mmCIF file of C-alpha atoms (C1' of nucleotides) in Angstrom:
data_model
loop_
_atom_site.group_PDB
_atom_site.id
_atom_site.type_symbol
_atom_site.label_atom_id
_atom_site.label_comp_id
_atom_site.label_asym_id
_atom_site.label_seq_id
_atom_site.Cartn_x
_atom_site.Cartn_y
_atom_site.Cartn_z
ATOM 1 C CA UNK A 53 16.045 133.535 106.151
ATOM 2 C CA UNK A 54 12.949 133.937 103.737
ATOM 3 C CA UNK A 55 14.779 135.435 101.457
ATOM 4 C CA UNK A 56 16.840 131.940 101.000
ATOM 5 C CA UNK A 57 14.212 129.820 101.026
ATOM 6 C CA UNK A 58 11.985 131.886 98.807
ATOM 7 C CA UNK A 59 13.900 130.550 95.166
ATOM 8 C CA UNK A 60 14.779 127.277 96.651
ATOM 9 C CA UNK A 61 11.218 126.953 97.297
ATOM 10 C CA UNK A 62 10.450 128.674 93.687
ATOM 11 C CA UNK A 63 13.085 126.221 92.171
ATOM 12 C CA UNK A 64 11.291 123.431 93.904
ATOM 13 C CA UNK A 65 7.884 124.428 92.830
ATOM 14 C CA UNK A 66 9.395 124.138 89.069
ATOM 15 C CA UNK A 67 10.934 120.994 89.677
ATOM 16 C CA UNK A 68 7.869 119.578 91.305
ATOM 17 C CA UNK A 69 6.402 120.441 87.983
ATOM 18 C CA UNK A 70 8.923 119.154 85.663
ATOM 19 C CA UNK A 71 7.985 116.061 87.280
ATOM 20 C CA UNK A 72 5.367 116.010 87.465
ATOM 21 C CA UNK A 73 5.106 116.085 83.487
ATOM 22 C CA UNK A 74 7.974 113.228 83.387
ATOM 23 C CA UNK A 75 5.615 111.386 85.524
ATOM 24 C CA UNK A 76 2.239 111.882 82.875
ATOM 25 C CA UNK A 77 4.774 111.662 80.165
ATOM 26 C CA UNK A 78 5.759 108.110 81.259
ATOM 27 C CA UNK A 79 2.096 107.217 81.942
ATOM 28 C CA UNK A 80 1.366 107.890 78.350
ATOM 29 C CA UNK A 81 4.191 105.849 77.811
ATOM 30 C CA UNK A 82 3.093 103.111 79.630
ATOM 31 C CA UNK A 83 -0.202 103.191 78.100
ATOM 32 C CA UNK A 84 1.222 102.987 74.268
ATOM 33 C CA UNK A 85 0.547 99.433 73.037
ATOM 34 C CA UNK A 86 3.878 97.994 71.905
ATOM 35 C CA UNK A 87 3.373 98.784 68.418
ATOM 36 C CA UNK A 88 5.761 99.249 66.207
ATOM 37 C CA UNK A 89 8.944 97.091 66.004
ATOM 38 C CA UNK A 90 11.445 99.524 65.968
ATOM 39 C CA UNK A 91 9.983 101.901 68.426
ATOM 40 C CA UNK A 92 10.941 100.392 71.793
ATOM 41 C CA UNK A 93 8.949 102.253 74.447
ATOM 42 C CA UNK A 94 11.719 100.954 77.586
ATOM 43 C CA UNK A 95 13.860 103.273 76.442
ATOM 44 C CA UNK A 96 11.623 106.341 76.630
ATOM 45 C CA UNK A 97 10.853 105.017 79.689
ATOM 46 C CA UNK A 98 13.797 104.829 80.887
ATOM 47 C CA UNK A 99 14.575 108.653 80.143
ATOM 48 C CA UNK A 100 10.671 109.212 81.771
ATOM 49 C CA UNK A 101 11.794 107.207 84.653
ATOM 50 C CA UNK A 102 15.386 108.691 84.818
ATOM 51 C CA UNK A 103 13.963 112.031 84.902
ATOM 52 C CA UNK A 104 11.870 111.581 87.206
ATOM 53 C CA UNK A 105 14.539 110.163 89.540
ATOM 54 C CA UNK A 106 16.537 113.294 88.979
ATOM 55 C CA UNK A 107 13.952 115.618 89.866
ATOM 56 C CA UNK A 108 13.145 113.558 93.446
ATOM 57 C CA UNK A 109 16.647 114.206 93.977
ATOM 58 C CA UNK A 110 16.434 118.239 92.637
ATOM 59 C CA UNK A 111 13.260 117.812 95.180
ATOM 60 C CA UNK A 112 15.304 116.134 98.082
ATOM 61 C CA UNK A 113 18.345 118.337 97.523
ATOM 62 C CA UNK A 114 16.326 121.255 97.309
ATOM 63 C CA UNK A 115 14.643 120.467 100.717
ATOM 64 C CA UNK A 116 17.914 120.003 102.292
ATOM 65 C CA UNK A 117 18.802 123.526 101.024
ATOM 66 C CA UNK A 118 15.562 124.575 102.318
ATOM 67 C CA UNK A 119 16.283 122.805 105.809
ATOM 68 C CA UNK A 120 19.771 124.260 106.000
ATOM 69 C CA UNK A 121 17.907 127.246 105.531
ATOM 70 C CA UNK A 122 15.338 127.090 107.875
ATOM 71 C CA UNK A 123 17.620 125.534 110.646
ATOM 72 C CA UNK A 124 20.074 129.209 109.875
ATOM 73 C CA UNK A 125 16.650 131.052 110.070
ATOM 74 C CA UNK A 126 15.096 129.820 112.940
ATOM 75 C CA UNK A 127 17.897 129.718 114.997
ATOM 76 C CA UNK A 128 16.866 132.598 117.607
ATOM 77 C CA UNK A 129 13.193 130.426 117.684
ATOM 78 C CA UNK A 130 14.881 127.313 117.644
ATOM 79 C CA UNK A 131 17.281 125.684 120.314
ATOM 80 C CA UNK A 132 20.736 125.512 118.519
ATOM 81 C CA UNK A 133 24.224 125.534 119.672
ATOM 82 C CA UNK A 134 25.848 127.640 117.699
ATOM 83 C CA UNK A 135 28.961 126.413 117.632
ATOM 84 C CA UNK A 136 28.029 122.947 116.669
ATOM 85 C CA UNK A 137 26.883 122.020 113.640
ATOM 86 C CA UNK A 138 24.445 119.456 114.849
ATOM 87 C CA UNK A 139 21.074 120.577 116.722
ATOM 88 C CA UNK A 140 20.742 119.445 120.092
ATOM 89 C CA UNK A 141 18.377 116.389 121.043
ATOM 90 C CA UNK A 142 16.580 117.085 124.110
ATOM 91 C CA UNK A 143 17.957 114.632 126.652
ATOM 92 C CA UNK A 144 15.172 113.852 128.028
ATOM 93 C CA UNK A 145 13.494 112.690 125.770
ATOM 94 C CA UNK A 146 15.911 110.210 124.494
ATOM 95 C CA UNK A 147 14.854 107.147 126.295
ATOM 96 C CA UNK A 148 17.803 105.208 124.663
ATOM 97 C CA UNK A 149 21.848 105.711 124.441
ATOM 98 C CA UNK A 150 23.119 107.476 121.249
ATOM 99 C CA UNK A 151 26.540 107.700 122.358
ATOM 100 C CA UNK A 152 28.279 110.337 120.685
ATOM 101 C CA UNK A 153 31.725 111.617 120.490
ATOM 102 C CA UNK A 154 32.498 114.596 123.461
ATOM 103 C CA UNK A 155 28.760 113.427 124.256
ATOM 104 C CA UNK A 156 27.207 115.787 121.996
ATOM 105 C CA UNK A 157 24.068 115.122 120.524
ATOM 106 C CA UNK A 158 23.129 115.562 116.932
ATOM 107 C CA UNK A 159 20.686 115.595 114.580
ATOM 108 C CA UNK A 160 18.718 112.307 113.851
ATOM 109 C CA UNK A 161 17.000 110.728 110.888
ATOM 110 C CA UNK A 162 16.424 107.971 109.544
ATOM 111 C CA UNK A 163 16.036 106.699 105.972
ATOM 112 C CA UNK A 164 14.855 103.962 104.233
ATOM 113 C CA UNK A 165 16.685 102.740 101.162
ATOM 114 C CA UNK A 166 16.972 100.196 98.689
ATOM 115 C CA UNK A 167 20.325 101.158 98.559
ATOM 116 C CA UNK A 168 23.058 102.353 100.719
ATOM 117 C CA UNK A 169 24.333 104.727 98.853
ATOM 118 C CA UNK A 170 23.294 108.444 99.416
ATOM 119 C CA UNK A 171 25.612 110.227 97.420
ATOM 120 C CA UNK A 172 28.183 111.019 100.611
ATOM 121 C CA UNK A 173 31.362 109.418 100.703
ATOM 122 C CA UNK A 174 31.618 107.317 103.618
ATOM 123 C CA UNK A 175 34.139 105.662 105.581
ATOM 124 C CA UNK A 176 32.991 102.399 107.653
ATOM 125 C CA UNK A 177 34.687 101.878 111.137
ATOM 126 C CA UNK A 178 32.599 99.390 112.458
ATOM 127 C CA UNK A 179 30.184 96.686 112.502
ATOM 128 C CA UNK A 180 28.567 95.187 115.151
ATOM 129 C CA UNK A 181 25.688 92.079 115.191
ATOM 130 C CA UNK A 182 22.564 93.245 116.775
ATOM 131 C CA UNK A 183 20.878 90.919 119.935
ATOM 132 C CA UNK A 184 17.848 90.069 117.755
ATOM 133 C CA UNK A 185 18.681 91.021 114.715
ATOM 134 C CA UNK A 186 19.812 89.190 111.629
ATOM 135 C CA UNK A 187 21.663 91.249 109.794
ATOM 136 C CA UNK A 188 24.482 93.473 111.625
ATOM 137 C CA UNK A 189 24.460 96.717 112.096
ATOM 138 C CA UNK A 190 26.905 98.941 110.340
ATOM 139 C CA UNK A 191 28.928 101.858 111.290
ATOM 140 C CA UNK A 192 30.245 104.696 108.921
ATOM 141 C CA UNK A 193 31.689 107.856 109.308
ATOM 142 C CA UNK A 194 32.064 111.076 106.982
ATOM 143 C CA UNK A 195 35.314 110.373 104.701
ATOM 144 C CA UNK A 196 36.292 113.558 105.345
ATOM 145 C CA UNK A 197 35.973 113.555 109.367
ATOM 146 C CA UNK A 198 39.654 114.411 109.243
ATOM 147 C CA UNK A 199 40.036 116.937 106.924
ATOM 148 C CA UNK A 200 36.722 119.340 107.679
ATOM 149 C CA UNK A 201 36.294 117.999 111.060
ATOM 150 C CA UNK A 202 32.752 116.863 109.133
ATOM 151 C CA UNK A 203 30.857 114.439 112.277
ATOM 152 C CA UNK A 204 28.389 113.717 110.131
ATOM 153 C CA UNK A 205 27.717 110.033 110.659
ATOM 154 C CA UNK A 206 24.994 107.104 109.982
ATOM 155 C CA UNK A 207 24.072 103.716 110.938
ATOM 156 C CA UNK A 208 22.895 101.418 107.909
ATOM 157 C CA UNK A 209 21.428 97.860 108.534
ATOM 158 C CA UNK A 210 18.919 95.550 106.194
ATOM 159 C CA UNK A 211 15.621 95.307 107.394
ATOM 160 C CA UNK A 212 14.344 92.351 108.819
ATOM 161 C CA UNK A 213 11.326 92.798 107.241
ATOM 162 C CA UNK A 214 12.533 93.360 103.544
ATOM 163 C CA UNK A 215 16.234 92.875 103.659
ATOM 164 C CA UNK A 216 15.618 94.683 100.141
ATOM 165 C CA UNK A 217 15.842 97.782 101.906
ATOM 166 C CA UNK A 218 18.333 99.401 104.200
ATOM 167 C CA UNK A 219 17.300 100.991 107.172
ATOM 168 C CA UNK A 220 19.731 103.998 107.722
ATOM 169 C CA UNK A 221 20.338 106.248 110.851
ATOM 170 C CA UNK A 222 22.110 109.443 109.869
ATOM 171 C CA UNK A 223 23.484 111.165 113.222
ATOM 172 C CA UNK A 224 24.887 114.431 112.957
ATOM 173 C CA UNK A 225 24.918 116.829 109.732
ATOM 174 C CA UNK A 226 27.407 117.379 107.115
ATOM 175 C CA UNK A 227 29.815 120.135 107.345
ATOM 176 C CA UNK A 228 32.266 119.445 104.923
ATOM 177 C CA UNK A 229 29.857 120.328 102.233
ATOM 178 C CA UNK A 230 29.263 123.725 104.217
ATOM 179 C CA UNK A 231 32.590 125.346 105.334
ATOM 180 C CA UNK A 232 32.010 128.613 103.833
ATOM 181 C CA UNK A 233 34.604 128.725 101.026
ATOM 182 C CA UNK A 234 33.531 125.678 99.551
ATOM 183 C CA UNK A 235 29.978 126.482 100.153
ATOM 184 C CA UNK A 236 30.384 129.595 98.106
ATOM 185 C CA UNK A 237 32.310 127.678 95.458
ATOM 186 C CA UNK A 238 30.227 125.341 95.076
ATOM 187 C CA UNK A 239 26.688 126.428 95.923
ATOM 188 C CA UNK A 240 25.419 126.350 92.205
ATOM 189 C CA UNK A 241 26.583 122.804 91.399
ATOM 190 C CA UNK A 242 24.246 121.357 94.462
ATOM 191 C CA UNK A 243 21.168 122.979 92.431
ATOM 192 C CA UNK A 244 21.488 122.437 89.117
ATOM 193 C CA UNK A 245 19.398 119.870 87.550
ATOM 194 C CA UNK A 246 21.262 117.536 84.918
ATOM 195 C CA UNK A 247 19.042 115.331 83.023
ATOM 196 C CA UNK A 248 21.352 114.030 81.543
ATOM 197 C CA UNK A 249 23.805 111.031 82.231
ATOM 198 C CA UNK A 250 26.688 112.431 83.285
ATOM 199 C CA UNK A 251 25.555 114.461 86.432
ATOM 200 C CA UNK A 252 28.117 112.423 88.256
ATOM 201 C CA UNK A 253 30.452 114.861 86.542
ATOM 202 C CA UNK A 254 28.607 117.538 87.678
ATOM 203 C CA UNK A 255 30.419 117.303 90.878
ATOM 204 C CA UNK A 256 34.179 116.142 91.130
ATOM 205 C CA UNK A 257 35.890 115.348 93.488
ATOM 206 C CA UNK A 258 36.141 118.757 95.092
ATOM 207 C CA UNK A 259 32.463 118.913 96.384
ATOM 208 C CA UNK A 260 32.349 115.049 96.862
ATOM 209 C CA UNK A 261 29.829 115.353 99.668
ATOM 210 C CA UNK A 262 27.001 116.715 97.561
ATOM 211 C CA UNK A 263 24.500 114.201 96.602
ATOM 212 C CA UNK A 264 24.613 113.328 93.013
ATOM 213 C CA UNK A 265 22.092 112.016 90.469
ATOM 214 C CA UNK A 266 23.947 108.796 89.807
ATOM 215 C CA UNK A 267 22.636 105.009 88.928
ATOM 216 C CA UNK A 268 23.093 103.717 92.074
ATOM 217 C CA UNK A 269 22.037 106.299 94.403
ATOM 218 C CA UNK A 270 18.785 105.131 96.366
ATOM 219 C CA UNK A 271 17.253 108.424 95.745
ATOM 220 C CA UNK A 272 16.554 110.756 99.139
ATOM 221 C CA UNK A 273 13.664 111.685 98.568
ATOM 222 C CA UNK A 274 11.781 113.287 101.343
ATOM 223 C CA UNK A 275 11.835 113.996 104.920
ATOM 224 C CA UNK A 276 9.519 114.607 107.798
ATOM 225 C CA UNK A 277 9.842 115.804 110.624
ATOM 226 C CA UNK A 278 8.803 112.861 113.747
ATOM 227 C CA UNK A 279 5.690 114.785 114.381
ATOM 228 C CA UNK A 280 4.456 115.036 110.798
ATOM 229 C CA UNK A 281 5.428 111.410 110.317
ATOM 230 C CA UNK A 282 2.965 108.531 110.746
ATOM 231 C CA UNK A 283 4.071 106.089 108.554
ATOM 232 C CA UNK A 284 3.527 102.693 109.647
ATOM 233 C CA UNK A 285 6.595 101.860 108.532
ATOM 234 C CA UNK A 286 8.704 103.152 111.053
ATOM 235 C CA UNK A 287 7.086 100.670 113.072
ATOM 236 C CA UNK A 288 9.500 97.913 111.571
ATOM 237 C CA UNK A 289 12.359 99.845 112.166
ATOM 238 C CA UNK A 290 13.862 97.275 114.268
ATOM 239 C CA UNK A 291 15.183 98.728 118.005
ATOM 240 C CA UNK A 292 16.807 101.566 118.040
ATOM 241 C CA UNK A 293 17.148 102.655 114.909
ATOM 242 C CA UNK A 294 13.927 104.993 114.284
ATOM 243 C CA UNK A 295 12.094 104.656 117.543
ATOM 244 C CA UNK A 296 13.285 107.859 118.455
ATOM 245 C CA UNK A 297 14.166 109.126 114.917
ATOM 246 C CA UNK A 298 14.386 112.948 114.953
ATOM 247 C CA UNK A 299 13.368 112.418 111.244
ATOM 248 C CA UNK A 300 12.004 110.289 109.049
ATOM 249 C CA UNK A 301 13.146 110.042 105.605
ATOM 250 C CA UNK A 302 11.244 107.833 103.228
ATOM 251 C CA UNK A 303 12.904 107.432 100.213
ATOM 252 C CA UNK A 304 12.460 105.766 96.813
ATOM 253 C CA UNK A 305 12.676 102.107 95.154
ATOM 254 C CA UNK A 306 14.271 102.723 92.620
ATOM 255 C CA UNK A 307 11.350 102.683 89.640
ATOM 256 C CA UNK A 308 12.667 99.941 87.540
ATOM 257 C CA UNK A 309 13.176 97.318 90.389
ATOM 258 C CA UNK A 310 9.474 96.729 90.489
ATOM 259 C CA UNK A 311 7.388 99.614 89.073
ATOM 260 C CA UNK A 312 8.423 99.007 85.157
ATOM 261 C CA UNK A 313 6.954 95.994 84.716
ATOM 262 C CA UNK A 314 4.291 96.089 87.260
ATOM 263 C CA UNK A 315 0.579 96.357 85.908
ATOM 264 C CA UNK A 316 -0.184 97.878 88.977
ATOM 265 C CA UNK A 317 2.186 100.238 88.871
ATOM 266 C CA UNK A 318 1.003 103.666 89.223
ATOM 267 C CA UNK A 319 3.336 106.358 86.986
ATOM 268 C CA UNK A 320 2.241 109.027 89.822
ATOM 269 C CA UNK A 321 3.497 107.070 92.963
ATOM 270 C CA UNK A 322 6.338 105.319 90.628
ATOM 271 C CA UNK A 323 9.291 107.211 91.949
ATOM 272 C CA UNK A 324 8.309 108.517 95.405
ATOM 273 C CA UNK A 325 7.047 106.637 98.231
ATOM 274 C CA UNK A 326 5.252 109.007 99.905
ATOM 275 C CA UNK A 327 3.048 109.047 103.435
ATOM 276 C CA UNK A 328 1.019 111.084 101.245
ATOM 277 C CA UNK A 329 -1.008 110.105 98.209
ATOM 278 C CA UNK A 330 -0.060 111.307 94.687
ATOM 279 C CA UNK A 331 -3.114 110.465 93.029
ATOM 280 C CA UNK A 332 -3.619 113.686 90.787
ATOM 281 C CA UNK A 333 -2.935 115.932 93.232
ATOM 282 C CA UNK A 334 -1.468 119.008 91.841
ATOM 283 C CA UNK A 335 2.394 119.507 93.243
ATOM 284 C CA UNK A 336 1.794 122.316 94.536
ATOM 285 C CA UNK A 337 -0.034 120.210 97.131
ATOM 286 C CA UNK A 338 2.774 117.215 97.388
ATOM 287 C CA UNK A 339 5.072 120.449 98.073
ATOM 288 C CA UNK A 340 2.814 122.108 100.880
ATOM 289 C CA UNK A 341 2.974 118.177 102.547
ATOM 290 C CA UNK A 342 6.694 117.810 101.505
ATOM 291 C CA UNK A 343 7.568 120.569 103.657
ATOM 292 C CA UNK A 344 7.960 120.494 107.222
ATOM 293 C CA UNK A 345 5.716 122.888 109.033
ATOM 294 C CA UNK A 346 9.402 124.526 109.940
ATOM 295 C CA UNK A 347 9.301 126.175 106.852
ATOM 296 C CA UNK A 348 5.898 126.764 105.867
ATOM 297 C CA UNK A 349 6.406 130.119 107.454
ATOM 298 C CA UNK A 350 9.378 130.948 105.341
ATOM 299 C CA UNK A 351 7.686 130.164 102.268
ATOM 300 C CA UNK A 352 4.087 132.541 102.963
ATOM 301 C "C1'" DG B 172 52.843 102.804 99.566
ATOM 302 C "C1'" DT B 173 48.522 104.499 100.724
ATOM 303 C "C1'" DA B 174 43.884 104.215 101.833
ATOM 304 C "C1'" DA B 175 39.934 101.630 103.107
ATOM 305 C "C1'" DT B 176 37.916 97.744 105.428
ATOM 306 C "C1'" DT B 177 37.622 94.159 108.848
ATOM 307 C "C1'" DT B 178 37.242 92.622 113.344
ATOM 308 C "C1'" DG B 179 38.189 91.871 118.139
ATOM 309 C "C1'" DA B 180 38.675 94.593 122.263
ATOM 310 C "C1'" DC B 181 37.377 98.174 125.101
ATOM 311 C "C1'" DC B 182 34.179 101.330 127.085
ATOM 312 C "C1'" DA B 183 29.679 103.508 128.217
ATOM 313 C "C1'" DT B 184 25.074 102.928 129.340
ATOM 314 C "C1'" DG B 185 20.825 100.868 131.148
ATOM 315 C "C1'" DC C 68 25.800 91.883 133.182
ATOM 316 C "C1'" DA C 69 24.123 92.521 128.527
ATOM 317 C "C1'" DT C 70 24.131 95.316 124.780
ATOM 318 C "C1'" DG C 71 25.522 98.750 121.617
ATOM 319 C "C1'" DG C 72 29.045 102.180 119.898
ATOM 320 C "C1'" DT C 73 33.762 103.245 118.972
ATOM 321 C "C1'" DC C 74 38.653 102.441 118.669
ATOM 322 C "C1'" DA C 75 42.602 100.722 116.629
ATOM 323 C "C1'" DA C 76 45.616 97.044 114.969
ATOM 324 C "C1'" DA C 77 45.609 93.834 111.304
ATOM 325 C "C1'" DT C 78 44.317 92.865 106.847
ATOM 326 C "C1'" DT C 79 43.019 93.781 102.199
ATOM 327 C "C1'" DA C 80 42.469 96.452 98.013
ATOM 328 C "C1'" DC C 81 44.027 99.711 94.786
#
DNA sequence: GTAATTTGACCATG
DNA sequence: CATGGTCAAATTAC
């Protein structure tokens, strides 16, 4: 309801600030002249840049929140089994098989990473070589499928186009992370914003599921939903994995692959790859296109 | 010894 | 029949 949305989307108005100040604060950085032996600018960068990372992710896990949210709010507006965690795909307007366990169908969206790792644990139980494709596709499942019952699975393959990146179908949603007891438990950790280094500590191994603010995580960043998305990207998704996507999830290169010692790099558009522009757009703004019109009812 | 991964086989779908 | 998704035995890693 509103009333759950309302501080996640206060939270995420504060984070969208905080990093928005990282982001000027590493622009100034960028902009000292290396003067000054002893004072190396990389490393302030790197805290600039590793704060900004951790606020996308605040952002991202904040807008998962808010989706969880929205998805529990709008479910006498929206079509949802109750029962079953994952929202229902229309059939008919899946032109292409998803084949699903018990034939359900789930939830759909895909990402684009330039890594595979999302901060989930998962388990791989399959690979398969695509017709047409170089690189196989690859099939994981939720580690803890077994012990929560959690169906929460997702398809990862390189693109063609920039085998850099990894194109990743998430079917399903996770409910291992959201039995109610360990929801309850654990709903602060989720939420709470670690600059520091150790925010993989922030969440042992008994809320594994929750996506962390480590080194290697891609960084999920944002998500639209298929009728707010016109990237051009999701044109080279290769077949069948984002034709259809119920989401799209753009997410971030990881700033120091490229952006650090680009020229061009712009401190503003450094971290997120947005459909939007940053330019210097007030947050408030990114937030309004951030959010899916599903919740821009919750939040007025 | 246990858990995770690999990989070929099987099955469903178009 | 071709292709993609999943299963499950075998293998590997810890």
């Amino acid at each position: 309801m509103a009333m759950a949305s309302a501080p996640a989307c206060a939270a995420s108005e504060l984070v969208a600030k905080g990093r928005k100040s990282a982001a000027f604060l590493q622009a100034m950085l960028g902009q000292q002249p290396a003067s000054g032996a002893g004072a190396t600018p990389h490393g302030l960068q790197d805290l600039a840049d590793e704060i900004l990372r951790c606020c996308d992710r605040a952002l991202a896990a904040l807008h998962g929140a808010m989706e969880e949210a929205a998805h529990a709010a709008a479910g006498s507006a929206r079509k949802r089994k109750p029962e079953h965690g994952p929202v229902a795909i229309p059939p008919a307007t899946s032109s292409k098989r998803i084949r699903l366990s018990g034939g359900e169908r789930a939830t759909r969206r895909v990402e684009k990473k330039w890594t595979m790792e999302d901060g989930f644990i998962w388990r791989k139980y399959g690979q398969k070589d695509i017709h047409g494709s170089k690189y196989p596709r690859l099939y994981f499942r939720c580690t803890y499928k077994e012990d929560h019952g959690c169906m929460a699975r997702r398809q990862v393959q390189q693109s063609e186009a920039d085998p850099s990146v990894y194109l990743i179908n998430y079917f399903g949603e996770h409910t291992c992370c959201r039995d109610d007891d360990v929801f309850a438990a654990e709903s602060p950790a989720p939420f709470v914003i670690n600059f520091g280094a150790s925010t993989r500590d922030e969440y042992p191994s008994s809320s594994p599921c929750w996506p962390s603010c480590n080194e290697d995580d891609g960084g999920l960043v944002a998500s639209e939903t298929s009728d707010l998305c016109h990237s051009p990207e999701e044109k080279e998704l290769p077949a069948g994995m984002g034709n259809e996507a119920e989401l799209i999830v753009e997410s971030t290169p990881v700033p120091e692959l490229t952006s650090m010692s680009s020229p061009e790099w712009d401190p503003l558009d450094g971290c997120l790859v947005w459909d939007i522009g940053f330019g210097e757009c007030l947050f408030d703004d990114i937030i309004g296109e951030f959010t899916p019109l599903d919740y821009v009812g919750l939040f007025q």
